[in-house]
Coordinates of C-alpha atoms in Angstrom, one line a residue:
M1141 CA -2.7 -1.6 16.5
A1142 CA -5.2 0.8 17.8
A1143 CA -6.3 3.5 15.4
S1144 CA -4.6 6.8 16.1
K1145 CA -5.9 10.2 15.0
D1146 CA -2.5 11.8 15.3
L1147 CA -0.8 12.3 12.0
T1148 CA 2.1 10.0 11.1
V1149 CA 4.1 10.3 8.0
G1150 CA 6.0 7.1 7.0
Y1151 CA 8.2 5.7 4.3
A1152 CA 6.8 3.8 1.3
A1153 CA 9.3 1.0 0.6
M1154 CA 9.2 0.1 -3.0
L1155 CA 10.3 -3.5 -3.2
E1156 CA 9.8 -3.5 -7.0
Q1157 CA 12.5 -0.8 -7.2
F1158 CA 15.2 -1.6 -4.6
H1159 CA 17.0 -4.6 -3.3
P1160 CA 15.5 -5.8 0.0
T1161 CA 18.5 -5.1 2.1
D1162 CA 18.6 -1.5 0.7
V1163 CA 14.9 -1.2 1.5
V1164 CA 15.5 -2.1 5.1
D1165 CA 18.4 0.3 5.3
Y1166 CA 16.4 3.2 3.7
S1167 CA 13.5 2.5 6.1
A1168 CA 15.7 2.7 9.1
Y1169 CA 17.4 5.8 7.7
A1170 CA 14.0 7.4 7.2
E1171 CA 13.0 6.7 10.8
E1172 CA 16.2 8.4 12.0
H1173 CA 15.1 11.5 10.0
G1174 CA 11.6 11.8 11.3
F1175 CA 9.5 9.3 9.3
D1176 CA 7.3 7.0 11.3
G1177 CA 6.3 3.6 9.9
V1178 CA 6.8 1.7 6.7
M1179 CA 4.4 0.6 4.0
A1180 CA 6.1 -2.1 1.9
A1181 CA 5.0 -3.0 -1.6
D1182 CA 3.9 -6.5 -2.4
H1183 CA 5.0 -7.3 -6.0
F1184 CA 5.9 -10.5 -7.8
Q1185 CA 7.3 -8.4 -10.7
P1186 CA 8.3 -4.7 -11.1
W1187 CA 6.1 -2.4 -13.1
V1188 CA 8.9 -1.9 -15.7
P1189 CA 12.2 -3.8 -16.1
Q1190 CA 14.2 -0.6 -15.2
Q1191 CA 12.9 -0.9 -11.6
G1192 CA 14.6 -4.2 -11.4
E1193 CA 13.4 -5.9 -8.2
A1194 CA 10.5 -7.8 -6.7
A1195 CA 11.3 -9.2 -3.2
F1196 CA 8.9 -11.2 -1.1
V1197 CA 7.2 -8.7 1.2
W1198 CA 6.7 -10.9 4.3
N1199 CA 10.4 -11.6 4.6
V1200 CA 11.2 -7.9 4.3
L1201 CA 8.5 -6.9 6.9
T1202 CA 10.1 -9.2 9.4
A1203 CA 13.5 -7.5 8.8
L1204 CA 11.7 -4.1 9.2
G1205 CA 10.3 -5.3 12.5
E1206 CA 13.8 -5.8 13.7
R1207 CA 15.4 -2.6 12.3
T1208 CA 12.6 0.0 12.9
R1209 CA 10.2 0.9 15.7
G1210 CA 7.2 2.3 13.9
D1211 CA 4.2 0.6 12.2
I1212 CA 4.8 -2.0 9.4
G1213 CA 2.4 -3.4 6.8
P1214 CA 2.1 -4.5 3.2
G1215 CA 0.8 -1.9 0.8
V1216 CA -0.9 -4.0 -0.4
T1217 CA -1.2 -7.8 -0.4
C1218 CA -3.8 -9.5 -2.6
P1219 CA -5.3 -12.4 -0.6
S1220 CA -7.2 -13.9 -3.6
F1221 CA -4.9 -15.4 -6.2
R1222 CA -1.2 -16.1 -5.4
F1223 CA -2.1 -16.7 -1.8
H1224 CA -5.0 -18.6 -0.2
P1225 CA -6.5 -16.2 2.4
A1226 CA -5.6 -18.7 5.1
M1227 CA -1.9 -18.2 4.3
V1228 CA -2.3 -14.4 4.4
A1229 CA -4.0 -14.6 7.8
Q1230 CA -1.2 -16.8 9.2
A1231 CA 1.6 -14.5 7.8
S1232 CA -0.1 -11.4 9.3
A1233 CA -0.9 -13.0 12.6
T1234 CA 2.7 -14.2 13.0
L1235 CA 4.1 -10.8 12.2
A1236 CA 1.7 -9.1 14.7
A1237 CA 2.6 -11.7 17.3
M1238 CA 6.3 -10.9 16.8
Y1239 CA 5.8 -7.1 16.8
P1240 CA 2.8 -6.4 19.0
G1241 CA 0.9 -3.2 18.2
R1242 CA 2.9 -2.4 15.1
H1243 CA 1.5 -4.4 12.2
W1244 CA -1.5 -3.7 10.0
L1245 CA -2.7 -5.8 7.1
G1246 CA -3.2 -3.9 3.8
L1247 CA -5.3 -5.8 1.3
G1248 CA -6.3 -5.2 -2.3
S1249 CA -8.2 -7.0 -5.1
G1250 CA -5.0 -7.7 -7.2
E1251 CA -3.3 -6.9 -10.4
A1252 CA -2.5 -9.3 -13.2
L1253 CA 1.1 -8.1 -13.1
N1254 CA 1.6 -10.0 -9.8
E1255 CA -1.3 -12.4 -9.6
H1256 CA -1.5 -14.1 -13.0
V1257 CA 1.8 -15.9 -12.4
T1258 CA -0.1 -18.9 -10.9
A1259 CA -1.7 -19.3 -14.4
G1260 CA -5.3 -19.2 -13.2
Y1261 CA -8.2 -17.4 -15.0
W1262 CA -7.9 -13.7 -14.6
P1263 CA -11.4 -12.3 -13.9
E1264 CA -12.8 -8.8 -14.5
A1265 CA -12.9 -6.3 -11.7
P1266 CA -16.3 -7.1 -10.1
E1267 CA -15.2 -10.8 -9.5
R1268 CA -11.8 -9.7 -8.2
I1269 CA -13.5 -7.5 -5.6
N1270 CA -15.9 -10.2 -4.6
R1271 CA -13.0 -12.6 -4.2
M1272 CA -11.2 -10.1 -2.0
F1273 CA -14.2 -9.6 0.4
E1274 CA -14.7 -13.4 0.7
A1275 CA -11.0 -13.7 1.5
I1276 CA -11.4 -11.0 4.2
D1277 CA -14.3 -13.0 5.7
I1278 CA -11.9 -16.0 6.0
I1279 CA -9.1 -13.9 7.4
K1280 CA -11.4 -12.4 10.0
K1281 CA -12.7 -15.9 11.0
L1282 CA -9.1 -17.1 11.4
F1283 CA -8.1 -14.0 13.5
A1284 CA -11.1 -14.7 15.7
S1285 CA -10.1 -18.4 16.0
G1286 CA -6.7 -17.5 17.2
V1287 CA -8.1 -15.3 19.9
D1288 CA -10.8 -17.6 21.2
G1289 CA -9.1 -21.0 20.4
K1290 CA -12.0 -22.5 18.4
D1291 CA -11.7 -24.1 15.0
V1292 CA -13.4 -22.4 12.0
K1293 CA -14.2 -23.5 8.5
H1294 CA -15.4 -21.9 5.3
S1295 CA -17.2 -23.0 2.1
G1296 CA -18.0 -20.1 -0.2
Q1297 CA -18.2 -19.1 -3.9
F1298 CA -14.5 -18.9 -4.4
Y1299 CA -12.7 -20.6 -1.4
K1300 CA -12.9 -23.6 0.8
M1301 CA -11.2 -24.1 4.1
E1302 CA -11.5 -27.2 6.3
S1303 CA -11.7 -26.9 10.1
T1304 CA -8.7 -25.2 11.6
R1305 CA -7.5 -22.2 13.6
L1306 CA -4.5 -20.0 13.9
W1307 CA -2.2 -21.3 16.7
T1308 CA 0.1 -18.3 16.8
M1309 CA -1.8 -15.1 17.4
P1310 CA -1.3 -11.7 19.0
E1311 CA -3.6 -10.6 21.8
V1312 CA -5.2 -8.0 19.4
P1313 CA -5.7 -9.0 15.7
P1314 CA -4.0 -6.7 13.1
E1315 CA -6.2 -4.0 11.5
I1316 CA -7.4 -5.0 8.1
L1317 CA -7.1 -2.0 5.8
V1318 CA -8.6 -2.2 2.3
A1319 CA -7.1 -0.4 -0.7
T1320 CA -9.5 1.2 -3.1
A1321 CA -9.9 3.9 -5.6
G1322 CA -13.6 3.2 -6.4
P1323 CA -16.9 4.1 -4.6
I1324 CA -18.4 0.6 -4.4
T1325 CA -15.3 -1.0 -2.9
A1326 CA -14.9 2.0 -0.5
K1327 CA -18.4 1.4 0.9
R1328 CA -17.9 -2.3 1.2
A1329 CA -14.6 -1.6 2.9
G1330 CA -16.4 0.5 5.4
K1331 CA -18.8 -2.4 6.2
H1332 CA -16.2 -5.2 6.5
A1333 CA -12.7 -3.7 7.1
D1334 CA -11.0 -1.6 9.8
G1335 CA -9.8 1.2 7.6
L1336 CA -9.1 2.6 4.1
I1337 CA -6.0 2.8 2.0
T1338 CA -5.9 4.9 -1.2
V1339 CA -3.3 6.6 -3.4
G1340 CA -2.8 10.3 -4.2
A1341 CA -5.7 11.5 -6.4
P1342 CA -7.7 14.7 -6.9
L1343 CA -9.1 15.9 -3.6
E1344 CA -12.8 15.7 -4.8
K1345 CA -12.3 12.1 -5.7
I1346 CA -10.9 11.3 -2.2
E1347 CA -13.7 13.2 -0.5
M1348 CA -16.1 11.0 -2.4
L1349 CA -14.2 7.8 -1.3
F1350 CA -14.3 9.0 2.3
G1351 CA -18.1 9.6 2.1
R1352 CA -18.7 6.1 0.7
F1353 CA -16.4 4.5 3.2
E1354 CA -18.1 6.4 6.1
A1355 CA -21.5 5.3 4.8
G1356 CA -20.4 1.7 4.9
V1357 CA -19.0 2.1 8.4
K1358 CA -22.3 3.6 9.6
E1359 CA -24.2 0.6 8.2
S1360 CA -21.9 -1.7 10.2
G1361 CA -22.8 0.2 13.4
R1362 CA -19.3 1.6 14.0
D1363 CA -17.8 5.0 14.3
A1364 CA -15.8 6.1 11.2
S1365 CA -14.0 8.8 13.2
T1366 CA -12.0 6.1 15.0
M1367 CA -10.9 4.3 11.9
P1368 CA -7.7 5.0 10.0
K1369 CA -7.6 6.6 6.6
V1370 CA -4.2 5.8 5.0
L1371 CA -2.6 7.3 1.9
Q1372 CA 0.3 6.4 -0.3
V1373 CA 1.8 9.4 -2.2
H1374 CA 4.3 9.0 -5.1
M1375 CA 6.5 12.1 -5.9
S1376 CA 9.7 12.9 -7.7
W1377 CA 12.1 15.2 -5.9
A1378 CA 15.7 15.9 -7.0
E1379 CA 18.2 18.7 -6.8
T1380 CA 16.9 20.2 -10.1
D1381 CA 13.5 20.1 -11.8
E1382 CA 15.1 18.5 -14.8
E1383 CA 16.6 15.7 -12.8
A1384 CA 13.2 15.1 -11.0
M1385 CA 11.4 14.8 -14.3
A1386 CA 14.1 12.5 -15.7
N1387 CA 13.7 10.3 -12.6
A1388 CA 9.9 10.1 -13.1
M1389 CA 10.2 9.3 -16.8
T1390 CA 12.9 6.6 -16.2
E1391 CA 12.1 5.0 -12.9
W1392 CA 8.3 5.5 -12.5
P1393 CA 6.7 6.0 -16.0
N1394 CA 3.7 4.0 -14.7
G1395 CA 2.9 7.1 -12.6
G1396 CA 2.1 9.0 -15.9
M1397 CA -0.1 6.2 -17.4
K1398 CA -3.7 7.6 -17.3
F1399 CA -5.5 4.2 -17.7
P1400 CA -6.3 1.2 -15.5
K1401 CA -3.4 -1.1 -15.1
A1402 CA -4.9 -4.1 -13.4
D1403 CA -5.1 -6.3 -16.5
I1404 CA -1.6 -5.9 -17.9
R1405 CA 0.6 -8.9 -17.2
S1406 CA 4.2 -8.1 -18.0
P1407 CA 6.8 -5.5 -17.1
H1408 CA 7.9 -5.7 -20.7
D1409 CA 4.4 -4.6 -21.9
F1410 CA 4.5 -1.7 -19.4
A1411 CA 7.9 -0.8 -20.9
Q1412 CA 6.4 -0.5 -24.3
M1413 CA 3.6 1.6 -23.0
A1414 CA 6.1 3.8 -21.1
K1415 CA 7.5 4.9 -24.5
L1416 CA 4.2 6.9 -24.9
V1417 CA 4.4 8.7 -21.6
R1418 CA 5.3 12.4 -21.8
P1419 CA 6.4 14.8 -19.0
E1420 CA 3.0 16.5 -19.1
D1421 CA 1.3 13.2 -18.3
F1422 CA 2.4 13.5 -14.7
S1423 CA 0.6 16.8 -14.2
G1424 CA -2.2 16.4 -11.6
R1425 CA -1.0 12.9 -10.8
M1426 CA 2.4 13.4 -9.2
V1427 CA 4.4 16.4 -8.0
V1428 CA 7.6 16.5 -9.9
S1429 CA 9.8 19.3 -8.5
A1430 CA 13.1 20.3 -6.9
D1431 CA 11.2 22.6 -4.5
P1432 CA 10.4 20.8 -1.2
D1433 CA 7.8 23.4 -0.5
K1434 CA 5.7 22.3 -3.5
H1435 CA 5.7 18.8 -2.2
R1436 CA 4.9 20.0 1.3
E1437 CA 1.9 22.0 0.0
A1438 CA 0.5 18.9 -1.8
I1439 CA 1.0 16.7 1.2
Q1440 CA -0.6 19.3 3.5
Q1441 CA -3.8 19.2 1.3
Y1442 CA -4.1 15.5 2.1
V1443 CA -3.5 16.1 5.8
D1444 CA -6.3 18.8 5.7
L1445 CA -8.6 16.3 4.1
G1446 CA -8.3 14.0 7.1
F1447 CA -5.7 11.3 6.4
D1448 CA -4.2 9.8 9.6
R1449 CA -1.2 8.1 8.0
I1450 CA 0.6 9.1 4.9
Y1451 CA 3.5 7.0 3.4
L1452 CA 5.8 8.9 0.9
H1453 CA 7.6 7.4 -2.0
N1454 CA 10.2 9.4 -4.0
V1455 CA 10.5 7.7 -7.3
G1456 CA 14.2 8.4 -7.9
R1457 CA 17.2 6.4 -6.8
N1458 CA 18.3 9.4 -4.6
Q1459 CA 16.6 8.0 -1.5
K1460 CA 19.0 9.1 1.2
E1461 CA 19.2 12.7 -0.1
W1462 CA 15.4 12.9 -0.4
I1463 CA 15.0 11.4 3.2
E1464 CA 17.4 14.0 4.6
V1465 CA 15.8 17.0 2.8
F1466 CA 12.2 16.0 3.6
G1467 CA 13.1 15.1 7.2
R1468 CA 14.5 18.6 7.6
E1469 CA 12.3 20.8 5.4
V1470 CA 8.9 19.0 4.9
L1471 CA 7.9 16.7 7.8
P1472 CA 8.3 19.3 10.6
K1473 CA 6.2 21.8 8.7
L1474 CA 3.1 19.6 8.2
V1475 CA 0.3 20.7 10.4
R1476 CA -2.6 18.5 11.6

């Protein structure tokens, strides 16, 4: 889809937390209440057992294509361990062919929680990042092959692909958006991808990421102002502050864990770590409040920083109530 500089605020569909049919229903309900677009989580396991689900994102994205009208994409798929990048390219191209102009491909370097299940060696972060960018090279080759009808092949450090092409392809390839919270990956994303995805963080950190991304875009000879900057925001809203905090502690304790999580393999390990999380650990990381205006103020700061698309996730089970309240009291008041 073409990059838009108009602000869109979409629904972040947590497949590690809700049954897939519920996710599709909530996404459609969100669209009815002013949300526009869905970012669907790609997990093989939930963060903690309490969340309880982990549906296959590509099946759900197809259902979302049928039930909604806005943009749809995985937030985010790792193209480097569970999947060979050729399979990610095929899945993405098919979805974009079915729902033209609506699908974007969100990619990340992976977390052991989801990727170690194929029992391969789990490398440190620099190798994971290198694998992701080689995977992006393959995906871009295949997208180009589907457009021009010529076979491509690949032989690199991490992957091999024999001569082939994508036979089902949209007229315009999906945007490739790279998820990052680090400066080196942000700059490489600017050089090799079509846009940036990140999660809610201190504003100065995001400004740094934007600067690194824009430096990479400049090196690639493109214009950063035309490229999407995408944000996922976790929050906890409920009818009382106490309920909002209880939801955060029970349903999303990973939001209060102030350490890297990419090497932890099991939801049961996360559950043990969750016992150490205290309410104050969410401070500065996630707004936990019954006041919609506090959430609006936090989201507005990200809008002012320059994000084009923001996908919101309320961590509680109270999805419909939250959608109704935010559709009425938050979304209409955001100013670009």
